[in-house]
mmCIF file of C-alpha atoms in Angstrom:
data_model
loop_
_atom_site.group_PDB
_atom_site.id
_atom_site.type_symbol
_atom_site.label_atom_id
_atom_site.label_comp_id
_atom_site.label_asym_id
_atom_site.label_seq_id
_atom_site.Cartn_x
_atom_site.Cartn_y
_atom_site.Cartn_z
ATOM 1 C CA MET A 1 185.228 -30.613 -199.572
ATOM 2 C CA PHE A 2 185.898 -29.290 -196.427
ATOM 3 C CA ALA A 3 186.702 -31.657 -193.323
ATOM 4 C CA GLY A 4 184.237 -31.351 -190.258
ATOM 5 C CA THR A 5 185.175 -31.238 -186.487
ATOM 6 C CA ASP A 6 184.648 -33.021 -183.815
ATOM 7 C CA LEU A 7 182.944 -30.218 -182.073
ATOM 8 C CA GLU A 8 180.604 -29.578 -185.026
ATOM 9 C CA SER A 9 177.536 -28.678 -183.419
ATOM 10 C CA ALA A 10 179.459 -26.197 -180.873
ATOM 11 C CA LEU A 11 180.962 -24.847 -184.109
ATOM 12 C CA GLN A 12 177.197 -24.070 -185.621
ATOM 13 C CA GLU A 13 176.825 -22.016 -181.958
ATOM 14 C CA ARG A 14 179.385 -19.857 -182.432
ATOM 15 C CA TRP A 15 178.977 -19.291 -185.760
ATOM 16 C CA ALA A 16 175.876 -18.405 -185.260
ATOM 17 C CA GLU A 17 176.357 -16.199 -182.437
ATOM 18 C CA ASP A 18 179.851 -14.383 -184.400
ATOM 19 C CA THR A 19 178.441 -13.504 -187.492
ATOM 20 C CA LYS A 20 176.021 -11.106 -186.060
ATOM 21 C CA ASN A 21 177.215 -7.608 -187.216
ATOM 22 C CA ALA A 22 177.815 -4.203 -185.220
ATOM 23 C CA LEU A 23 174.131 -3.065 -186.110
ATOM 24 C CA GLY A 24 172.515 -6.491 -185.089
ATOM 25 C CA GLN A 25 171.924 -7.968 -188.124
ATOM 26 C CA ASN A 26 172.514 -10.839 -189.475
ATOM 27 C CA ARG A 27 175.020 -12.278 -192.336
ATOM 28 C CA ASN A 28 171.905 -14.592 -193.517
ATOM 29 C CA GLU A 29 170.496 -10.809 -194.798
ATOM 30 C CA LEU A 30 173.606 -10.230 -196.953
ATOM 31 C CA LEU A 31 173.720 -13.602 -198.309
ATOM 32 C CA GLN A 32 170.553 -13.451 -199.946
ATOM 33 C CA SER A 33 171.691 -10.352 -201.138
ATOM 34 C CA GLN A 34 174.010 -11.862 -202.893
ATOM 35 C CA VAL A 35 172.254 -13.994 -205.628
ATOM 36 C CA GLU A 36 171.621 -11.078 -208.015
ATOM 37 C CA ARG A 37 174.877 -9.341 -207.538
ATOM 38 C CA PRO A 38 178.709 -10.485 -207.778
ATOM 39 C CA THR A 39 180.093 -11.629 -204.414
ATOM 40 C CA ARG A 40 182.484 -8.591 -202.820
ATOM 41 C CA ILE A 41 185.585 -10.104 -201.614
ATOM 42 C CA VAL A 42 188.600 -7.796 -200.101
ATOM 43 C CA ALA A 43 191.869 -9.689 -200.083
ATOM 44 C CA MET A 44 194.300 -8.177 -197.848
ATOM 45 C CA GLY A 45 198.628 -8.846 -197.765
ATOM 46 C CA GLY A 46 201.635 -8.566 -200.214
ATOM 47 C CA GLY A 47 204.670 -10.487 -201.449
ATOM 48 C CA THR A 48 204.108 -13.544 -203.568
ATOM 49 C CA GLY A 49 201.038 -14.919 -201.044
ATOM 50 C CA LEU A 50 198.083 -12.398 -201.893
ATOM 51 C CA PRO A 51 198.889 -13.056 -205.932
ATOM 52 C CA VAL A 52 197.888 -16.638 -205.493
ATOM 53 C CA VAL A 53 194.641 -15.887 -203.824
ATOM 54 C CA LEU A 54 193.892 -13.255 -206.855
ATOM 55 C CA ARG A 55 194.624 -15.508 -209.794
ATOM 56 C CA GLY A 56 192.239 -17.743 -209.008
ATOM 57 C CA LEU A 57 189.777 -15.259 -208.255
ATOM 58 C CA ALA A 58 189.979 -13.159 -211.020
ATOM 59 C CA ARG A 59 189.228 -16.542 -212.954
ATOM 60 C CA ARG A 60 186.209 -16.434 -211.698
ATOM 61 C CA ALA A 61 185.065 -12.747 -211.548
ATOM 62 C CA MET A 62 182.877 -12.503 -214.832
ATOM 63 C CA PRO A 63 178.993 -13.049 -214.458
ATOM 64 C CA LYS A 64 178.155 -15.937 -216.034
ATOM 65 C CA PRO A 65 174.511 -17.670 -216.681
ATOM 66 C CA GLY A 66 173.489 -18.515 -212.730
ATOM 67 C CA ASP A 67 176.669 -17.090 -211.577
ATOM 68 C CA ALA A 68 177.132 -12.963 -211.081
ATOM 69 C CA GLY A 69 180.752 -13.330 -210.772
ATOM 70 C CA VAL A 70 183.095 -11.807 -208.646
ATOM 71 C CA ASP A 71 184.058 -7.958 -206.926
ATOM 72 C CA ILE A 72 187.646 -7.683 -206.073
ATOM 73 C CA THR A 73 189.168 -5.703 -204.374
ATOM 74 C CA ALA A 74 193.582 -6.315 -203.213
ATOM 75 C CA VAL A 75 194.607 -4.702 -200.129
ATOM 76 C CA VAL A 76 198.342 -4.142 -200.632
ATOM 77 C CA THR A 77 201.219 -3.518 -198.040
ATOM 78 C CA MET A 78 203.335 -0.332 -198.901
ATOM 79 C CA SER A 79 206.457 -1.172 -196.015
ATOM 80 C CA ASP A 80 208.352 -2.985 -199.114
ATOM 81 C CA ASP A 81 212.216 -1.879 -198.761
ATOM 82 C CA GLY A 82 213.857 -3.682 -201.007
ATOM 83 C CA GLY A 83 214.989 -4.466 -204.470
ATOM 84 C CA SER A 84 213.748 -2.732 -206.856
ATOM 85 C CA SER A 85 210.835 -0.803 -204.996
ATOM 86 C CA GLY A 86 213.285 0.200 -202.449
ATOM 87 C CA ARG A 87 215.772 1.532 -205.256
ATOM 88 C CA LEU A 88 212.571 3.595 -206.504
ATOM 89 C CA ARG A 89 211.949 4.762 -202.689
ATOM 90 C CA ARG A 90 214.934 5.791 -201.455
ATOM 91 C CA PHE A 91 216.352 7.474 -205.074
ATOM 92 C CA HIS A 92 213.031 8.980 -206.252
ATOM 93 C CA GLY A 93 210.986 9.295 -203.391
ATOM 94 C CA ALA A 94 208.385 7.142 -205.081
ATOM 95 C CA LEU A 95 205.925 4.673 -203.102
ATOM 96 C CA PRO A 96 207.061 0.804 -203.602
ATOM 97 C CA PRO A 97 205.313 -0.425 -206.470
ATOM 98 C CA GLY A 98 206.525 -3.874 -206.772
ATOM 99 C CA ASP A 99 203.739 -5.793 -204.586
ATOM 100 C CA ILE A 100 200.945 -3.474 -206.399
ATOM 101 C CA ARG A 101 202.561 -4.861 -209.822
ATOM 102 C CA ASN A 102 202.407 -8.471 -209.015
ATOM 103 C CA CYS A 103 198.648 -8.070 -208.213
ATOM 104 C CA LEU A 104 197.958 -6.149 -211.175
ATOM 105 C CA VAL A 105 199.698 -9.017 -213.053
ATOM 106 C CA ALA A 106 197.306 -11.287 -211.088
ATOM 107 C CA LEU A 107 194.457 -9.818 -211.729
ATOM 108 C CA SER A 108 194.958 -9.756 -215.365
ATOM 109 C CA GLY A 109 195.782 -13.534 -215.765
ATOM 110 C CA GLY A 110 198.982 -12.780 -216.268
ATOM 111 C CA LYS A 111 199.380 -14.373 -219.719
ATOM 112 C CA SER A 112 199.482 -11.262 -222.232
ATOM 113 C CA ALA A 113 202.449 -9.668 -223.778
ATOM 114 C CA LEU A 114 201.727 -6.867 -221.854
ATOM 115 C CA SER A 115 201.626 -8.664 -218.498
ATOM 116 C CA GLU A 116 205.050 -9.996 -219.579
ATOM 117 C CA VAL A 117 206.289 -6.813 -220.326
ATOM 118 C CA PHE A 118 205.446 -5.600 -216.923
ATOM 119 C CA GLN A 119 207.058 -8.652 -215.303
ATOM 120 C CA TYR A 120 210.171 -8.089 -217.007
ATOM 121 C CA ARG A 121 213.258 -7.370 -214.826
ATOM 122 C CA PHE A 122 216.491 -5.836 -216.385
ATOM 123 C CA GLY A 123 219.729 -7.869 -216.271
ATOM 124 C CA GLY A 124 222.684 -6.254 -215.647
ATOM 125 C CA ALA A 125 224.779 -5.076 -212.960
ATOM 126 C CA LYS A 126 223.885 -1.042 -213.341
ATOM 127 C CA GLY A 127 221.913 1.903 -214.302
ATOM 128 C CA LEU A 128 218.667 -0.574 -214.859
ATOM 129 C CA ALA A 129 220.060 -3.314 -213.943
ATOM 130 C CA GLY A 130 217.001 -5.215 -211.687
ATOM 131 C CA HIS A 131 214.100 -2.861 -212.265
ATOM 132 C CA ALA A 132 210.873 -4.418 -213.010
ATOM 133 C CA VAL A 133 209.277 -2.624 -216.378
ATOM 134 C CA GLY A 134 205.848 -2.221 -214.361
ATOM 135 C CA ASN A 135 207.583 -0.753 -211.534
ATOM 136 C CA LEU A 136 209.048 1.753 -213.794
ATOM 137 C CA LEU A 137 205.608 2.396 -215.732
ATOM 138 C CA ILE A 138 203.457 2.946 -212.347
ATOM 139 C CA ALA A 139 206.380 5.332 -210.483
ATOM 140 C CA ALA A 140 206.150 7.214 -213.870
ATOM 141 C CA LEU A 141 202.487 7.384 -214.097
ATOM 142 C CA ALA A 142 202.523 8.326 -210.089
ATOM 143 C CA GLU A 143 205.004 11.418 -211.318
ATOM 144 C CA LEU A 144 203.246 12.586 -214.371
ATOM 145 C CA LYS A 145 199.144 12.222 -212.552
ATOM 146 C CA GLY A 146 200.886 13.405 -209.005
ATOM 147 C CA ASP A 147 198.339 10.518 -207.786
ATOM 148 C CA PHE A 148 199.689 7.529 -207.047
ATOM 149 C CA LEU A 149 196.223 5.997 -207.089
ATOM 150 C CA GLU A 150 195.484 7.484 -210.469
ATOM 151 C CA ALA A 151 198.713 5.295 -211.376
ATOM 152 C CA VAL A 152 197.607 1.989 -210.116
ATOM 153 C CA ARG A 153 194.259 2.514 -211.489
ATOM 154 C CA LEU A 154 195.699 3.565 -215.138
ATOM 155 C CA SER A 155 197.944 0.591 -214.948
ATOM 156 C CA GLY A 156 195.334 -1.911 -214.425
ATOM 157 C CA GLU A 157 193.122 -0.821 -217.285
ATOM 158 C CA LEU A 158 196.025 -1.327 -219.861
ATOM 159 C CA LEU A 159 196.493 -4.574 -218.035
ATOM 160 C CA GLY A 160 192.707 -5.944 -218.136
ATOM 161 C CA ALA A 161 192.509 -6.344 -214.324
ATOM 162 C CA ARG A 162 189.685 -8.087 -213.363
ATOM 163 C CA GLY A 163 189.505 -6.005 -210.049
ATOM 164 C CA GLN A 164 190.925 -2.885 -208.045
ATOM 165 C CA VAL A 165 194.358 -2.721 -206.321
ATOM 166 C CA LEU A 166 194.099 -0.320 -203.226
ATOM 167 C CA PRO A 167 197.740 0.865 -201.650
ATOM 168 C CA CYS A 168 196.994 0.089 -198.007
ATOM 169 C CA THR A 169 198.208 3.662 -197.174
ATOM 170 C CA LEU A 170 199.623 6.478 -199.233
ATOM 171 C CA SER A 171 202.019 7.270 -196.628
ATOM 172 C CA PRO A 172 205.564 6.592 -196.720
ATOM 173 C CA VAL A 173 205.661 4.191 -194.049
ATOM 174 C CA GLN A 174 208.687 1.597 -192.815
ATOM 175 C CA LEU A 175 208.240 -1.829 -190.831
ATOM 176 C CA VAL A 176 209.938 -1.995 -187.354
ATOM 177 C CA ALA A 177 210.165 -5.181 -185.387
ATOM 178 C CA ARG A 178 210.406 -5.755 -181.775
ATOM 179 C CA MET A 179 212.632 -9.114 -181.617
ATOM 180 C CA GLN A 180 212.367 -11.241 -178.476
ATOM 181 C CA ASP A 181 215.532 -10.413 -177.583
ATOM 182 C CA SER A 182 214.141 -6.691 -177.221
ATOM 183 C CA THR A 183 216.576 -5.525 -180.039
ATOM 184 C CA GLU A 184 214.723 -3.335 -182.503
ATOM 185 C CA VAL A 185 215.200 -3.606 -186.365
ATOM 186 C CA VAL A 186 213.818 -1.163 -188.579
ATOM 187 C CA GLY A 187 213.106 -1.713 -192.377
ATOM 188 C CA GLU A 188 211.428 -5.075 -194.162
ATOM 189 C CA SER A 189 214.111 -5.991 -195.931
ATOM 190 C CA ASN A 190 216.418 -5.957 -192.370
ATOM 191 C CA ILE A 191 213.918 -7.733 -190.518
ATOM 192 C CA VAL A 192 214.706 -11.524 -192.103
ATOM 193 C CA ARG A 193 218.155 -10.523 -192.036
ATOM 194 C CA ALA A 194 217.952 -10.456 -188.409
ATOM 195 C CA GLN A 195 217.222 -14.013 -188.449
ATOM 196 C CA GLY A 196 215.823 -13.679 -184.904
ATOM 197 C CA ARG A 197 212.200 -14.630 -183.495
ATOM 198 C CA VAL A 198 209.493 -11.593 -183.748
ATOM 199 C CA SER A 199 207.549 -10.648 -181.033
ATOM 200 C CA ARG A 200 205.578 -7.679 -182.657
ATOM 201 C CA VAL A 201 205.753 -5.090 -185.603
ATOM 202 C CA SER A 202 204.665 -1.386 -185.974
ATOM 203 C CA LEU A 203 205.173 0.788 -188.798
ATOM 204 C CA SER A 204 206.693 3.909 -188.778
ATOM 205 C CA PRO A 205 205.033 6.483 -188.805
ATOM 206 C CA ARG A 206 201.992 4.961 -186.581
ATOM 207 C CA SER A 207 198.834 4.678 -187.955
ATOM 208 C CA PRO A 208 199.268 5.697 -191.155
ATOM 209 C CA PRO A 209 195.747 7.097 -193.103
ATOM 210 C CA PRO A 210 194.059 4.143 -195.182
ATOM 211 C CA SER A 211 193.816 4.685 -198.626
ATOM 212 C CA GLU A 212 190.357 6.660 -199.953
ATOM 213 C CA GLY A 213 187.991 4.003 -200.457
ATOM 214 C CA LEU A 214 189.974 1.355 -198.194
ATOM 215 C CA LEU A 215 187.439 1.180 -195.241
ATOM 216 C CA GLU A 216 184.453 2.103 -197.294
ATOM 217 C CA SER A 217 185.474 -2.028 -199.248
ATOM 218 C CA ILE A 218 185.810 -3.762 -196.142
ATOM 219 C CA TYR A 219 182.333 -2.874 -194.707
ATOM 220 C CA ARG A 220 180.426 -3.441 -198.077
ATOM 221 C CA ALA A 221 182.276 -6.643 -198.476
ATOM 222 C CA ASP A 222 180.799 -10.473 -198.253
ATOM 223 C CA MET A 223 184.649 -11.933 -197.501
ATOM 224 C CA ILE A 224 187.371 -10.740 -196.159
ATOM 225 C CA VAL A 225 190.904 -12.904 -197.218
ATOM 226 C CA ILE A 226 194.132 -12.013 -195.216
ATOM 227 C CA GLY A 227 196.612 -13.923 -196.381
ATOM 228 C CA PRO A 228 198.723 -16.299 -197.179
ATOM 229 C CA GLY A 229 201.828 -14.751 -197.039
ATOM 230 C CA SER A 230 204.773 -13.276 -195.349
ATOM 231 C CA LEU A 231 202.991 -13.190 -191.943
ATOM 232 C CA TYR A 232 205.237 -10.236 -190.085
ATOM 233 C CA SER A 233 205.699 -8.406 -193.725
ATOM 234 C CA SER A 234 203.268 -8.414 -195.758
ATOM 235 C CA VAL A 235 200.054 -10.158 -193.804
ATOM 236 C CA ILE A 236 199.855 -7.999 -190.815
ATOM 237 C CA PRO A 237 201.397 -4.002 -191.635
ATOM 238 C CA ASN A 238 197.511 -3.854 -193.803
ATOM 239 C CA LEU A 239 195.733 -4.521 -190.139
ATOM 240 C CA LEU A 240 197.982 -1.780 -188.423
ATOM 241 C CA VAL A 241 196.507 0.940 -191.065
ATOM 242 C CA ASP A 242 194.537 3.591 -189.097
ATOM 243 C CA GLY A 243 190.667 2.183 -189.030
ATOM 244 C CA VAL A 244 191.749 -1.102 -190.830
ATOM 245 C CA ALA A 245 191.400 -3.443 -187.758
ATOM 246 C CA GLN A 246 188.279 -1.744 -186.547
ATOM 247 C CA ALA A 247 187.050 -1.776 -189.711
ATOM 248 C CA LEU A 248 187.138 -5.758 -189.855
ATOM 249 C CA ARG A 249 185.960 -6.016 -186.304
ATOM 250 C CA GLU A 250 182.631 -4.418 -187.284
ATOM 251 C CA THR A 251 181.981 -5.608 -190.705
ATOM 252 C CA ARG A 252 179.338 -8.321 -191.575
ATOM 253 C CA ALA A 253 181.801 -10.236 -193.769
ATOM 254 C CA LEU A 254 183.079 -13.600 -193.181
ATOM 255 C CA LYS A 255 186.954 -13.233 -192.207
ATOM 256 C CA VAL A 256 189.106 -16.036 -193.258
ATOM 257 C CA MET A 257 192.574 -16.708 -192.853
ATOM 258 C CA VAL A 258 194.370 -18.721 -195.458
ATOM 259 C CA ALA A 259 196.848 -20.533 -193.474
ATOM 260 C CA ASN A 260 200.891 -20.787 -194.896
ATOM 261 C CA ILE A 261 201.929 -24.242 -195.420
ATOM 262 C CA MET A 262 205.699 -24.012 -194.630
ATOM 263 C CA THR A 263 207.318 -21.461 -192.289
ATOM 264 C CA GLN A 264 209.407 -18.324 -193.591
ATOM 265 C CA PRO A 265 212.731 -18.827 -192.513
ATOM 266 C CA GLY A 266 213.982 -15.813 -190.253
ATOM 267 C CA GLU A 267 210.596 -14.533 -189.949
ATOM 268 C CA THR A 268 208.182 -17.517 -188.266
ATOM 269 C CA ASP A 269 210.732 -20.035 -187.488
ATOM 270 C CA GLY A 270 209.068 -22.795 -184.983
ATOM 271 C CA MET A 271 205.617 -21.141 -185.207
ATOM 272 C CA SER A 272 202.834 -23.306 -185.564
ATOM 273 C CA CYS A 273 199.219 -22.688 -187.317
ATOM 274 C CA LEU A 274 197.851 -21.612 -183.791
ATOM 275 C CA ASP A 275 200.889 -18.940 -183.213
ATOM 276 C CA HIS A 276 199.822 -17.365 -186.996
ATOM 277 C CA VAL A 277 196.453 -16.908 -185.756
ATOM 278 C CA ARG A 278 197.452 -15.503 -182.474
ATOM 279 C CA ALA A 279 200.213 -12.950 -184.079
ATOM 280 C CA VAL A 280 197.241 -11.279 -186.217
ATOM 281 C CA LEU A 281 194.845 -11.388 -183.015
ATOM 282 C CA ASP A 282 197.382 -10.096 -180.700
ATOM 283 C CA HIS A 283 198.445 -7.038 -183.566
ATOM 284 C CA ALA A 284 194.509 -6.186 -184.577
ATOM 285 C CA GLY A 285 191.853 -7.976 -181.841
ATOM 286 C CA PRO A 286 189.085 -10.558 -183.160
ATOM 287 C CA VAL A 287 189.352 -10.315 -187.023
ATOM 288 C CA LEU A 288 189.302 -13.539 -187.780
ATOM 289 C CA ASP A 289 186.121 -15.895 -188.596
ATOM 290 C CA ALA A 290 187.835 -18.602 -189.957
ATOM 291 C CA VAL A 291 191.177 -20.397 -191.236
ATOM 292 C CA LEU A 292 191.511 -21.851 -194.320
ATOM 293 C CA LEU A 293 193.865 -24.907 -193.768
ATOM 294 C CA ASN A 294 195.650 -27.137 -196.372
ATOM 295 C CA GLY A 295 194.769 -30.540 -195.469
ATOM 296 C CA THR A 296 197.365 -32.539 -198.024
ATOM 297 C CA PRO A 297 200.596 -33.193 -196.782
ATOM 298 C CA PRO A 298 203.331 -32.031 -198.978
ATOM 299 C CA PRO A 299 205.358 -35.039 -200.612
ATOM 300 C CA GLU A 300 207.853 -36.171 -198.050
ATOM 301 C CA GLU A 301 210.859 -35.570 -200.384
ATOM 302 C CA SER A 302 209.775 -32.033 -200.971
ATOM 303 C CA ILE A 303 209.255 -31.396 -196.961
ATOM 304 C CA GLU A 304 213.000 -32.574 -196.436
ATOM 305 C CA ARG A 305 214.142 -30.554 -199.299
ATOM 306 C CA TYR A 306 212.369 -27.507 -197.790
ATOM 307 C CA ALA A 307 214.093 -28.484 -194.038
ATOM 308 C CA ARG A 308 217.400 -28.355 -195.880
ATOM 309 C CA LYS A 309 216.924 -24.539 -196.269
ATOM 310 C CA GLY A 310 215.275 -23.698 -192.979
ATOM 311 C CA SER A 311 211.383 -24.073 -193.810
ATOM 312 C CA TYR A 312 209.304 -26.691 -192.191
ATOM 313 C CA TYR A 313 205.584 -27.842 -192.407
ATOM 314 C CA ILE A 314 203.262 -25.743 -190.266
ATOM 315 C CA PRO A 315 201.279 -28.174 -188.069
ATOM 316 C CA ALA A 316 197.788 -27.325 -187.160
ATOM 317 C CA ASP A 317 195.838 -28.177 -184.344
ATOM 318 C CA ARG A 318 192.114 -27.760 -185.203
ATOM 319 C CA ARG A 319 190.956 -28.000 -181.092
ATOM 320 C CA ASP A 320 193.410 -25.240 -180.498
ATOM 321 C CA LEU A 321 192.488 -22.932 -183.054
ATOM 322 C CA ILE A 322 188.801 -23.131 -182.185
ATOM 323 C CA SER A 323 190.106 -23.147 -178.595
ATOM 324 C CA ALA A 324 191.814 -19.334 -179.963
ATOM 325 C CA GLY A 325 188.180 -18.437 -181.473
ATOM 326 C CA VAL A 326 188.286 -19.318 -185.199
ATOM 327 C CA VAL A 327 186.913 -21.866 -187.147
ATOM 328 C CA PRO A 328 189.401 -24.387 -188.941
ATOM 329 C CA VAL A 329 188.084 -25.334 -192.396
ATOM 330 C CA GLU A 330 190.328 -27.737 -194.422
ATOM 331 C CA ALA A 331 190.063 -28.238 -197.946
ATOM 332 C CA ASP A 332 193.004 -29.577 -200.469
ATOM 333 C CA LEU A 333 194.925 -26.489 -201.329
ATOM 334 C CA LEU A 334 198.236 -27.827 -202.327
ATOM 335 C CA LYS A 335 199.728 -27.383 -205.804
ATOM 336 C CA GLU A 336 200.896 -30.153 -207.742
ATOM 337 C CA GLY A 337 204.720 -30.031 -208.308
ATOM 338 C CA SER A 338 207.984 -30.395 -206.331
ATOM 339 C CA LYS A 339 207.364 -26.413 -205.120
ATOM 340 C CA ILE A 340 205.329 -26.456 -202.182
ATOM 341 C CA ARG A 341 202.729 -23.834 -202.970
ATOM 342 C CA HIS A 342 198.926 -23.063 -202.802
ATOM 343 C CA ASP A 343 196.857 -23.700 -205.945
ATOM 344 C CA SER A 344 195.119 -20.696 -206.625
ATOM 345 C CA ARG A 345 192.433 -22.475 -207.999
ATOM 346 C CA LYS A 346 192.232 -24.630 -205.454
ATOM 347 C CA VAL A 347 192.239 -21.693 -203.119
ATOM 348 C CA ALA A 348 189.622 -19.583 -204.783
ATOM 349 C CA ARG A 349 187.276 -22.557 -205.752
ATOM 350 C CA CYS A 350 187.100 -22.939 -201.317
ATOM 351 C CA LEU A 351 186.793 -19.281 -200.632
ATOM 352 C CA LEU A 352 183.893 -18.616 -202.761
ATOM 353 C CA LYS A 353 181.533 -21.652 -201.769
ATOM 354 C CA MET A 354 182.543 -20.613 -197.547
ATOM 355 C CA ALA A 355 181.584 -16.890 -198.706
ATOM 356 C CA ARG A 356 178.304 -17.859 -200.501
ATOM 357 C CA SER A 357 177.152 -20.340 -198.143
ATOM 358 C CA GLY A 358 178.427 -18.318 -194.923
ATOM 359 C CA LEU A 359 181.376 -21.303 -194.080
#
């Protein structure tokens, strides 16, 4: 399934050294304990990328003979300020529920009538126009219970989600981007519209506190999955929450970044896979052990169609990634069809193999 590298023996030596946790215990001890319990996976991100990972893992969550299943925790960015979520933030002081909703639906399998209702978006031009029913329900439960985490938990129960979803923070935060021309852009939706190269992002207020249980989930995990998704607006914001980067550096878990296949216009123009990895490392320190790459090039006609919209295939040089301190793992992750996307089943299959073998 996985493609090797020219430096396989060197990678094995680096891996043996780097997979010792902060207490000096070897990761093999963690692998041995997985035989009788579910594999614990924490997936971090937001937008449309994180649900792809969750959808695939949810299919493998339930235990069966010879397979204890998967214990899934999704950690979701909370800086969304556009669309329905943005309106609920501005007019009702609510935390943004949109990415939370998408992750809950992904964990439920997304095929039930209730899932369809959660994803239904009102039409028209006024009033409820543009709002997703699930967003309104989560916001209403949060007001009713006085607790956003409880609202998310209850929504997960309603949907039959096979895992838990945690907002990265319960503080109302905004994403702030420092562009390469030294200008500052405030607000996630404004960053894409700025059409400039992002140099660095931060949260305002800085270092907001993590949600209850988030850090504990990181420390007890077998694997941390970061991405795929919008690099600066969905992936990195989770790493800026107080204590998260430190926990990622200290955990015994295998930390894997699922590489994006295409660039995102207005956010990652001209960036290679190495640039994506370096952006994560620059913001959070050494929090990656491996990067999972798609090894199947999309059809040329699809690449050309995306290029006309300003989105380009992301090159990956495995030697450069190794030099950056991460192990490149290559597999066929491409979904069939005209759209260039990750296949949730393929991604989950690779991640579980990596989690249960140590790489």
